[in-house]
Tab-separated table of N, CA and C in Angstrom:
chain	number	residue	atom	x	y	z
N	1	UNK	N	-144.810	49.933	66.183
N	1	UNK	CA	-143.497	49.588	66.669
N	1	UNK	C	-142.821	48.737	65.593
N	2	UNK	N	-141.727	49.088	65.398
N	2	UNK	CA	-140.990	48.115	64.172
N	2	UNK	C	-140.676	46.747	64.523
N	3	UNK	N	-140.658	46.044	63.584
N	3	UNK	CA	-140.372	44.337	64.164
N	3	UNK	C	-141.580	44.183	65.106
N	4	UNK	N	-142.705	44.143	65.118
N	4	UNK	CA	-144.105	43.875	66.139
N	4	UNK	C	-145.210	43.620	64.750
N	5	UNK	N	-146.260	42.698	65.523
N	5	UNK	CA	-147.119	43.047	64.388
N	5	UNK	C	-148.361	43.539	65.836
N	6	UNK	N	-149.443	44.295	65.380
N	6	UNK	CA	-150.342	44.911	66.391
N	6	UNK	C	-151.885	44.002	66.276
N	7	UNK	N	-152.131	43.393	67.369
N	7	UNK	CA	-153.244	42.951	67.225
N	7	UNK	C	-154.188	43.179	68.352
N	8	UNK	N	-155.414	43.661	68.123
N	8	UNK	CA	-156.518	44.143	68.665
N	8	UNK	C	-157.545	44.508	68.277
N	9	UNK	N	-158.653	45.181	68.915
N	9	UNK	CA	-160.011	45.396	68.277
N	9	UNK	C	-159.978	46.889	67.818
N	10	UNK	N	-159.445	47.823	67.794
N	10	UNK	CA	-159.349	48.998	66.865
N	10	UNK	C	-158.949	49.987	68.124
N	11	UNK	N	-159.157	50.076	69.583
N	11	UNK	CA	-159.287	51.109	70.180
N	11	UNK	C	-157.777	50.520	71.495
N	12	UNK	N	-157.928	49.152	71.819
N	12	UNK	CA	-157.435	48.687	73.036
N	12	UNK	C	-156.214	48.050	71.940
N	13	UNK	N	-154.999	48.017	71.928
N	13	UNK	CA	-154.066	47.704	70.615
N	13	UNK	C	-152.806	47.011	71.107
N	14	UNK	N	-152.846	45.439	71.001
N	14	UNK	CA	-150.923	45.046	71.718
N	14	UNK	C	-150.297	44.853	70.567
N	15	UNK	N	-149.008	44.853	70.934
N	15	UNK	CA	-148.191	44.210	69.779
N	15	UNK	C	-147.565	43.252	70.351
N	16	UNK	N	-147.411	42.159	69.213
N	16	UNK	CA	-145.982	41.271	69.940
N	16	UNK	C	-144.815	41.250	69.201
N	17	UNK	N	-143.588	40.761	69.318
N	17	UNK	CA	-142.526	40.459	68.747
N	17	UNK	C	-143.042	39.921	67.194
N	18	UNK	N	-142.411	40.602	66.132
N	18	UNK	CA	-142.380	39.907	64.777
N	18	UNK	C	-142.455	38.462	64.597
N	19	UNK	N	-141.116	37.534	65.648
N	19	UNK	CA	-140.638	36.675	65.808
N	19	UNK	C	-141.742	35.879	66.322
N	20	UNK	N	-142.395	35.793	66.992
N	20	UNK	CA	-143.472	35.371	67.986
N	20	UNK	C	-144.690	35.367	67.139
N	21	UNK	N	-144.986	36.565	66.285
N	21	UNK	CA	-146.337	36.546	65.299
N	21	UNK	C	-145.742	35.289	63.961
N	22	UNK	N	-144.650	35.602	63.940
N	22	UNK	CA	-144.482	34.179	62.667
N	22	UNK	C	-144.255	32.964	63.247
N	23	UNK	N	-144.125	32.739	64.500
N	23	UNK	CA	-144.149	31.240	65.313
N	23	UNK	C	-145.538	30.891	65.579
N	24	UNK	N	-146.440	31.921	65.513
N	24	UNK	CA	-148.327	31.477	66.105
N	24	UNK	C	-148.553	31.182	64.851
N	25	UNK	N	-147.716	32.227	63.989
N	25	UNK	CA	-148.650	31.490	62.355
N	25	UNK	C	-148.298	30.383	61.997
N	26	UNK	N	-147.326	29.824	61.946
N	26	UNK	CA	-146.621	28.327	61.908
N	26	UNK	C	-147.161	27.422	62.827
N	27	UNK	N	-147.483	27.856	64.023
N	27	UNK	CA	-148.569	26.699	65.254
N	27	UNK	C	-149.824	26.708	64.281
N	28	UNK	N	-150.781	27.956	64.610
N	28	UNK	CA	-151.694	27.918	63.736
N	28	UNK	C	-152.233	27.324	62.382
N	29	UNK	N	-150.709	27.424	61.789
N	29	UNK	CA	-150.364	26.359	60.152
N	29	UNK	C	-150.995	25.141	60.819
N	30	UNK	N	-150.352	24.245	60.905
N	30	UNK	CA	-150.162	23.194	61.655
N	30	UNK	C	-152.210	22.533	62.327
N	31	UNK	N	-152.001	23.147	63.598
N	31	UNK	CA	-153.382	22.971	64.201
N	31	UNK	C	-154.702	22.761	63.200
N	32	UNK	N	-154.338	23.330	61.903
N	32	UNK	CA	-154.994	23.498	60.946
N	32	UNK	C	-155.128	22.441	60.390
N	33	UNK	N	-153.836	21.948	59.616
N	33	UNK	CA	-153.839	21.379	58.945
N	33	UNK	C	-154.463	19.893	59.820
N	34	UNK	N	-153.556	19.607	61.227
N	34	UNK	CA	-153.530	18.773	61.959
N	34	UNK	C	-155.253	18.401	61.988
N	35	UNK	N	-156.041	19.334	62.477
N	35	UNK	CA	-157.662	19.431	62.456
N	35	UNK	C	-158.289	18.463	61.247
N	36	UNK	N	-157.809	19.350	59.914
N	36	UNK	CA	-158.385	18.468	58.651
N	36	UNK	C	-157.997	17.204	58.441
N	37	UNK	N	-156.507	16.774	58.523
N	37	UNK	CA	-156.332	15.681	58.250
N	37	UNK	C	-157.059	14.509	58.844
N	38	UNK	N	-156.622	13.189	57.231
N	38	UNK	CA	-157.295	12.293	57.707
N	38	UNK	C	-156.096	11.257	57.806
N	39	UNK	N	-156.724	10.042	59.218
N	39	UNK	CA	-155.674	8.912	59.225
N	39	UNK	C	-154.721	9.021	60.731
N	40	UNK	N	-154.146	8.802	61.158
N	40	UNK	CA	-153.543	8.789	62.344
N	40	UNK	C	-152.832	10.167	62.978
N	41	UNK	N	-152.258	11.398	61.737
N	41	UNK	CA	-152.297	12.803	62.373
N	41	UNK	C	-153.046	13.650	62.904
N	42	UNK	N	-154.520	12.920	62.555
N	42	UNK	CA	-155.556	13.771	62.678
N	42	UNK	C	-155.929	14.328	64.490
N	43	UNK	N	-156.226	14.995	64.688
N	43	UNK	CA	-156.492	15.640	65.870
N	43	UNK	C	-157.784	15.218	66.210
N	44	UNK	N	-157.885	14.059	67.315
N	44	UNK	CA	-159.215	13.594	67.815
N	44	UNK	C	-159.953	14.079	68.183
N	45	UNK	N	-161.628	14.011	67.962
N	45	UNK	CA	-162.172	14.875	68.754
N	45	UNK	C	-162.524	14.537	70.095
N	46	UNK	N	-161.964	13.789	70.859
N	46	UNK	CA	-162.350	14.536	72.190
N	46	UNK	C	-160.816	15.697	72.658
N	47	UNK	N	-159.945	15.380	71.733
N	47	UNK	CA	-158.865	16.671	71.731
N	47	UNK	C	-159.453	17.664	71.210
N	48	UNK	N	-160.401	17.738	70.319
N	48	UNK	CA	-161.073	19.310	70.029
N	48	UNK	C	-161.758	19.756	70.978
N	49	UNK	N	-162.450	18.589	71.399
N	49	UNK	CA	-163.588	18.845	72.631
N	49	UNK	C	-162.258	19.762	73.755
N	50	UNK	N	-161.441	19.447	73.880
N	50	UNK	CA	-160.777	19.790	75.140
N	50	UNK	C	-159.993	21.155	74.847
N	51	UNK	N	-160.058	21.076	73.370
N	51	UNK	CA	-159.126	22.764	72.921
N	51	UNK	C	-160.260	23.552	73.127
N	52	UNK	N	-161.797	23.204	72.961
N	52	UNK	CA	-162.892	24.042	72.887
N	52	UNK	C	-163.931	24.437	74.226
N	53	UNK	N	-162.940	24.002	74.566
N	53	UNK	CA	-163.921	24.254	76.449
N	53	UNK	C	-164.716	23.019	76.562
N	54	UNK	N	-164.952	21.785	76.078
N	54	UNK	CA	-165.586	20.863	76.336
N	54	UNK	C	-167.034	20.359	75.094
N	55	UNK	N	-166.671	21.607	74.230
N	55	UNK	CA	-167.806	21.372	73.235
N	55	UNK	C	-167.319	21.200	71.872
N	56	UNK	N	-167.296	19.704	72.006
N	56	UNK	CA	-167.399	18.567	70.519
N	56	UNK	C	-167.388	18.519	68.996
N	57	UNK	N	-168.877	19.242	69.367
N	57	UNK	CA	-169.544	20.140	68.058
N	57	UNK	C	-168.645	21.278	67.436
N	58	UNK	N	-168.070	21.605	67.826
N	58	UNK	CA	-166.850	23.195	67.035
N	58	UNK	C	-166.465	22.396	66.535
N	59	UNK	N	-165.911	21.352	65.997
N	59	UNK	CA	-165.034	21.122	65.061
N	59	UNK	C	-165.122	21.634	63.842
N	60	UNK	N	-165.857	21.969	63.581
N	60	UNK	CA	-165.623	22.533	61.870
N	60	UNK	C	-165.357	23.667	62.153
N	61	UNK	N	-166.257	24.726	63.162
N	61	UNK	CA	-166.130	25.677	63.014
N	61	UNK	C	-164.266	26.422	63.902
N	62	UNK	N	-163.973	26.055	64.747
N	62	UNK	CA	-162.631	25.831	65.022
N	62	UNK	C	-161.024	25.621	64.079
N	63	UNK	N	-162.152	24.645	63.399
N	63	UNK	CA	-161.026	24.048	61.888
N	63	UNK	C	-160.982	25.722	60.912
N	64	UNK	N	-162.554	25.991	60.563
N	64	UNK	CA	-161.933	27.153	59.863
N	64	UNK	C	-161.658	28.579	60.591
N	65	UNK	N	-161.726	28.701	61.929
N	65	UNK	CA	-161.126	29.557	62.557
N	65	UNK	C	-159.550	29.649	62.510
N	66	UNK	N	-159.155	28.125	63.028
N	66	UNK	CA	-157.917	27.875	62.850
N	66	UNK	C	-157.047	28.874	61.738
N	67	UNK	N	-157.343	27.782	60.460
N	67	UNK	CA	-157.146	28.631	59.264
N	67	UNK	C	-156.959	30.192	58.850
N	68	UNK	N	-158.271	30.483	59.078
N	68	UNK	CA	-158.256	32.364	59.007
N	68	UNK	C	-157.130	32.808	59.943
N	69	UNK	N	-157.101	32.296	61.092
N	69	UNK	CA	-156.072	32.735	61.891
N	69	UNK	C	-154.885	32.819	61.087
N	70	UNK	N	-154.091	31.443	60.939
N	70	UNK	CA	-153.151	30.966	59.891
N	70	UNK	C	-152.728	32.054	59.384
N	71	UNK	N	-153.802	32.428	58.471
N	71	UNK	CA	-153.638	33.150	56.953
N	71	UNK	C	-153.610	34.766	57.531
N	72	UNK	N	-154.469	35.384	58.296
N	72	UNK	CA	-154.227	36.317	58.579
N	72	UNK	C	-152.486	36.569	59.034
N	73	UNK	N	-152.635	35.491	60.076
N	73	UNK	CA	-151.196	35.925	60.311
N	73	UNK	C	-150.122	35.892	59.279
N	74	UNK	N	-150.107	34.976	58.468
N	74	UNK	CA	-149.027	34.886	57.385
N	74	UNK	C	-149.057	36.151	56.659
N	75	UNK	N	-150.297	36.885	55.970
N	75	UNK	CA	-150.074	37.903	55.821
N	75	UNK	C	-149.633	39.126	56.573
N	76	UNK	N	-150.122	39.356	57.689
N	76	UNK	CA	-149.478	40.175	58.470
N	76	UNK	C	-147.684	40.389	58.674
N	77	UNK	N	-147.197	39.275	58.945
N	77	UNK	CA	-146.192	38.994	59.237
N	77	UNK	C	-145.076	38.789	57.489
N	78	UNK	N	-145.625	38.739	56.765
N	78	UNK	CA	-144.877	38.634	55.494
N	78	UNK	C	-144.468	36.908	55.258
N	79	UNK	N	-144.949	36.257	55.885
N	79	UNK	CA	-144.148	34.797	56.487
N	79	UNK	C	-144.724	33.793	55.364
């Protein structure tokens, strides 16, 4: 679909608005960066604990999920 970008596992396939895939990549930016930083922006962890269903321990791995997300989307989207 034009203006959509398509995301799914190869068989089951949505798209969303163009507009909407370059606003998650810009949240995603962000959450990212917000995750790594150090000093008073930083994203606490019992706020990770609570983005992660209650488990603490993801922080790293969350942080570089975050990211890949990010980046995938920026490429996708041209953004």
């Amino acid at each position: 679909m034009p203006g959509s970008t398509t995301l799914g596992p190869g068989h089951g396939v949505d798209a969303i608005e163009h507009s909407d895939a370059q606003r998650l990549a810009s949240v995603m930016k962000e959450l990212h960066r917000l995750l790594e930083a150090a000093g008073p922006d930083r994203i606490t962890d019992p706020q990770v604990a609570a983005l992660c269903g209650g488990e603490a321990h993801r922080r790293e791995e969350f942080t570089d999920w975050a990211g890949r997300v990010a980046h995938r989307l920026e490429k996708a989207t041209g953004h």
